[in-house]
Amino acid sequence: MIYVTRKSHFNAAHRLHNPEKPDDWNRKIYGKCNYPNWHGHNYEIEVVVAGEPDAKTGYVIDLGKLQSIIDEIIIEPCDHKNLNTDVDFLEGIIPTTENLVRTFYDRLKEPVEQSAASGSSLFLVRLYETERNFAEYCPYPRI
Ligand code: NI
């Protein structure tokens, strides 16, 4: 099995706030990330595709094609946007790194697997909110 990764970048604003909870609960749980007037992050997203290379091309997935899928599905809707208010597929989701990475995985799965070599799978999506904080979503046993 070969694991192929493409890394991409976007900037976005967000606020962590659970509208079902009182303001003091939100301030206590989310701290600075609950600041009412938003704050921004330089997000990095890594998309990992697992499979066997196609016999004719030698590719698990064409990385240019993978980048265009990531651009269309994640970067264009999210870059320089407010993740709480501007992105339809994030409506009603508290935009923690955990919730974002699972939502991104679910959106990428079908188009990525359709463009990859036969039998390949979208193995993992990793989302960095800062250099030190990241979350991964992977529905498979880990290597
Ligand atoms: Ni934040």
Short mmCIF file of C-alpha atoms and ligand atoms in Angstrom, two decimals:
data_model
loop_
_atom_site.label_atom_id
_atom_site.label_comp_id
_atom_site.label_asym_id
_atom_site.label_seq_id
_atom_site.Cartn_x
_atom_site.Cartn_y
_atom_site.Cartn_z
CA MET A 1 0.00 0.00 0.00
CA ILE A 2 1.27 3.47 -0.93
CA TYR A 3 0.24 6.61 0.94
CA VAL A 4 0.24 9.85 -1.10
CA THR A 5 -0.20 13.25 0.56
CA ARG A 6 -1.08 16.68 -0.75
CA LYS A 7 -0.78 19.70 1.51
CA SER A 8 -2.80 22.90 1.04
CA HIS A 9 -3.39 26.13 2.87
CA PHE A 10 -6.19 28.56 3.62
CA ASN A 11 -6.87 31.48 5.95
CA ALA A 12 -10.17 31.82 7.75
CA ALA A 13 -11.90 33.44 10.70
CA HIS A 14 -14.02 31.71 13.28
CA ARG A 15 -15.49 31.84 16.75
CA LEU A 16 -16.02 28.89 19.07
CA HIS A 17 -19.41 29.36 20.66
CA ASN A 18 -22.21 26.97 21.54
CA PRO A 19 -25.42 28.97 21.23
CA GLU A 20 -27.28 26.46 23.40
CA LYS A 21 -25.09 27.35 26.38
CA PRO A 22 -24.90 30.59 28.40
CA ASP A 23 -22.21 33.16 27.65
CA ASP A 24 -20.23 32.44 30.84
CA TRP A 25 -20.08 28.72 29.96
CA ASN A 26 -18.76 29.61 26.48
CA ARG A 27 -16.12 31.98 27.88
CA LYS A 28 -14.97 29.35 30.36
CA ILE A 29 -14.78 26.50 27.82
CA TYR A 30 -13.40 28.35 24.80
CA GLY A 31 -11.43 31.24 26.34
CA LYS A 32 -9.93 33.53 23.67
CA CYS A 33 -11.52 31.43 20.93
CA ASN A 34 -14.93 32.65 22.17
CA TYR A 35 -14.05 36.32 21.50
CA PRO A 36 -17.25 37.75 19.97
CA ASN A 37 -15.60 39.65 17.10
CA TRP A 38 -13.87 36.63 15.56
CA HIS A 39 -10.21 35.72 15.14
CA GLY A 40 -8.24 34.10 12.34
CA HIS A 41 -6.07 31.07 11.71
CA ASN A 42 -3.64 30.02 9.00
CA TYR A 43 -4.95 26.54 8.38
CA GLU A 44 -2.94 23.78 6.73
CA ILE A 45 -4.77 20.75 5.40
CA GLU A 46 -3.10 17.45 4.47
CA VAL A 47 -5.04 14.90 2.44
CA VAL A 48 -3.70 11.34 2.40
CA VAL A 49 -4.78 8.83 -0.28
CA ALA A 50 -3.93 5.13 0.10
CA GLY A 51 -3.78 2.61 -2.70
CA GLU A 52 -1.75 0.71 -5.24
CA PRO A 53 -0.38 2.68 -8.20
CA ASP A 54 -2.30 2.36 -11.45
CA ALA A 55 -0.45 -0.01 -13.80
CA LYS A 56 -0.44 2.48 -16.72
CA THR A 57 0.26 5.79 -14.94
CA GLY A 58 2.22 4.67 -11.87
CA TYR A 59 0.05 7.03 -9.81
CA VAL A 60 -2.17 6.31 -6.81
CA ILE A 61 -3.69 9.69 -7.67
CA ASP A 62 -2.54 12.52 -9.93
CA LEU A 63 -1.51 15.19 -7.40
CA GLY A 64 -2.59 18.00 -9.71
CA LYS A 65 -6.03 16.45 -9.88
CA LEU A 66 -6.05 15.99 -6.09
CA GLN A 67 -5.13 19.67 -5.64
CA SER A 68 -7.97 20.78 -7.91
CA ILE A 69 -10.45 18.69 -5.87
CA ILE A 70 -9.14 20.20 -2.60
CA ASP A 71 -9.33 23.68 -4.16
CA GLU A 72 -12.91 23.23 -5.32
CA ILE A 73 -14.28 21.50 -2.22
CA ILE A 74 -12.34 23.10 0.64
CA ILE A 75 -10.13 26.04 -0.32
CA GLU A 76 -12.48 28.07 -2.52
CA PRO A 77 -15.45 27.86 -0.10
CA CYS A 78 -13.32 28.50 3.05
CA ASP A 79 -10.33 30.73 2.14
CA HIS A 80 -10.63 34.27 3.56
CA LYS A 81 -14.10 33.42 4.84
CA ASN A 82 -15.78 33.37 8.23
CA LEU A 83 -16.31 29.67 8.97
CA ASN A 84 -19.28 30.41 11.26
CA THR A 85 -21.27 32.49 8.81
CA ASP A 86 -19.99 32.18 5.22
CA VAL A 87 -19.67 28.46 4.45
CA ASP A 88 -22.94 26.64 3.79
CA PHE A 89 -21.65 23.14 4.56
CA LEU A 90 -20.43 24.30 8.00
CA GLU A 91 -23.77 25.76 9.03
CA GLY A 92 -24.71 24.71 12.57
CA ILE A 93 -21.24 23.23 13.26
CA ILE A 94 -19.01 24.63 16.03
CA PRO A 95 -15.82 25.13 13.96
CA THR A 96 -13.32 23.35 16.19
CA THR A 97 -10.43 21.63 14.40
CA GLU A 98 -12.07 18.30 15.26
CA ASN A 99 -15.41 19.19 13.67
CA LEU A 100 -13.80 20.81 10.64
CA VAL A 101 -11.51 17.88 9.85
CA ARG A 102 -14.34 15.33 9.92
CA THR A 103 -16.56 17.52 7.74
CA PHE A 104 -13.72 18.06 5.24
CA TYR A 105 -13.05 14.31 5.10
CA ASP A 106 -16.70 13.54 4.38
CA ARG A 107 -16.83 16.09 1.55
CA LEU A 108 -13.57 14.94 -0.03
CA LYS A 109 -14.12 11.17 0.14
CA GLU A 110 -16.23 10.55 -2.96
CA PRO A 111 -14.51 12.89 -5.46
CA VAL A 112 -11.03 11.85 -4.32
CA GLU A 113 -11.76 8.13 -4.56
CA GLN A 114 -13.38 8.59 -7.98
CA SER A 115 -10.17 10.24 -9.24
CA ALA A 116 -7.72 7.79 -7.66
CA ALA A 117 -6.45 4.42 -8.92
CA SER A 118 -8.91 1.55 -8.65
CA GLY A 119 -9.30 0.31 -5.06
CA SER A 120 -7.75 3.45 -3.49
CA SER A 121 -9.26 5.18 -0.49
CA LEU A 122 -9.18 8.58 1.15
CA PHE A 123 -7.17 7.36 4.13
CA LEU A 124 -6.81 10.43 6.33
CA VAL A 125 -7.29 14.19 6.50
CA ARG A 126 -5.10 16.20 8.90
CA LEU A 127 -5.95 19.81 9.71
CA TYR A 128 -3.51 22.19 11.42
CA GLU A 129 -5.12 25.17 13.15
CA THR A 130 -1.71 26.36 14.38
CA GLU A 131 1.79 24.92 14.05
CA ARG A 132 1.27 23.11 17.33
CA ASN A 133 -2.43 22.17 17.18
CA PHE A 134 -3.87 19.74 14.69
CA ALA A 135 -6.54 17.07 14.40
CA GLU A 136 -6.80 14.04 12.14
CA TYR A 137 -9.78 12.11 10.87
CA CYS A 138 -9.12 8.55 9.72
CA PRO A 139 -11.82 5.86 9.63
CA TYR A 140 -9.29 3.06 9.06
CA PRO A 141 -6.91 1.15 11.37
CA ARG A 142 -3.67 3.17 11.62
CA ILE A 143 -0.36 2.04 10.18
NI NI B 1 -9.54 29.71 16.96
#
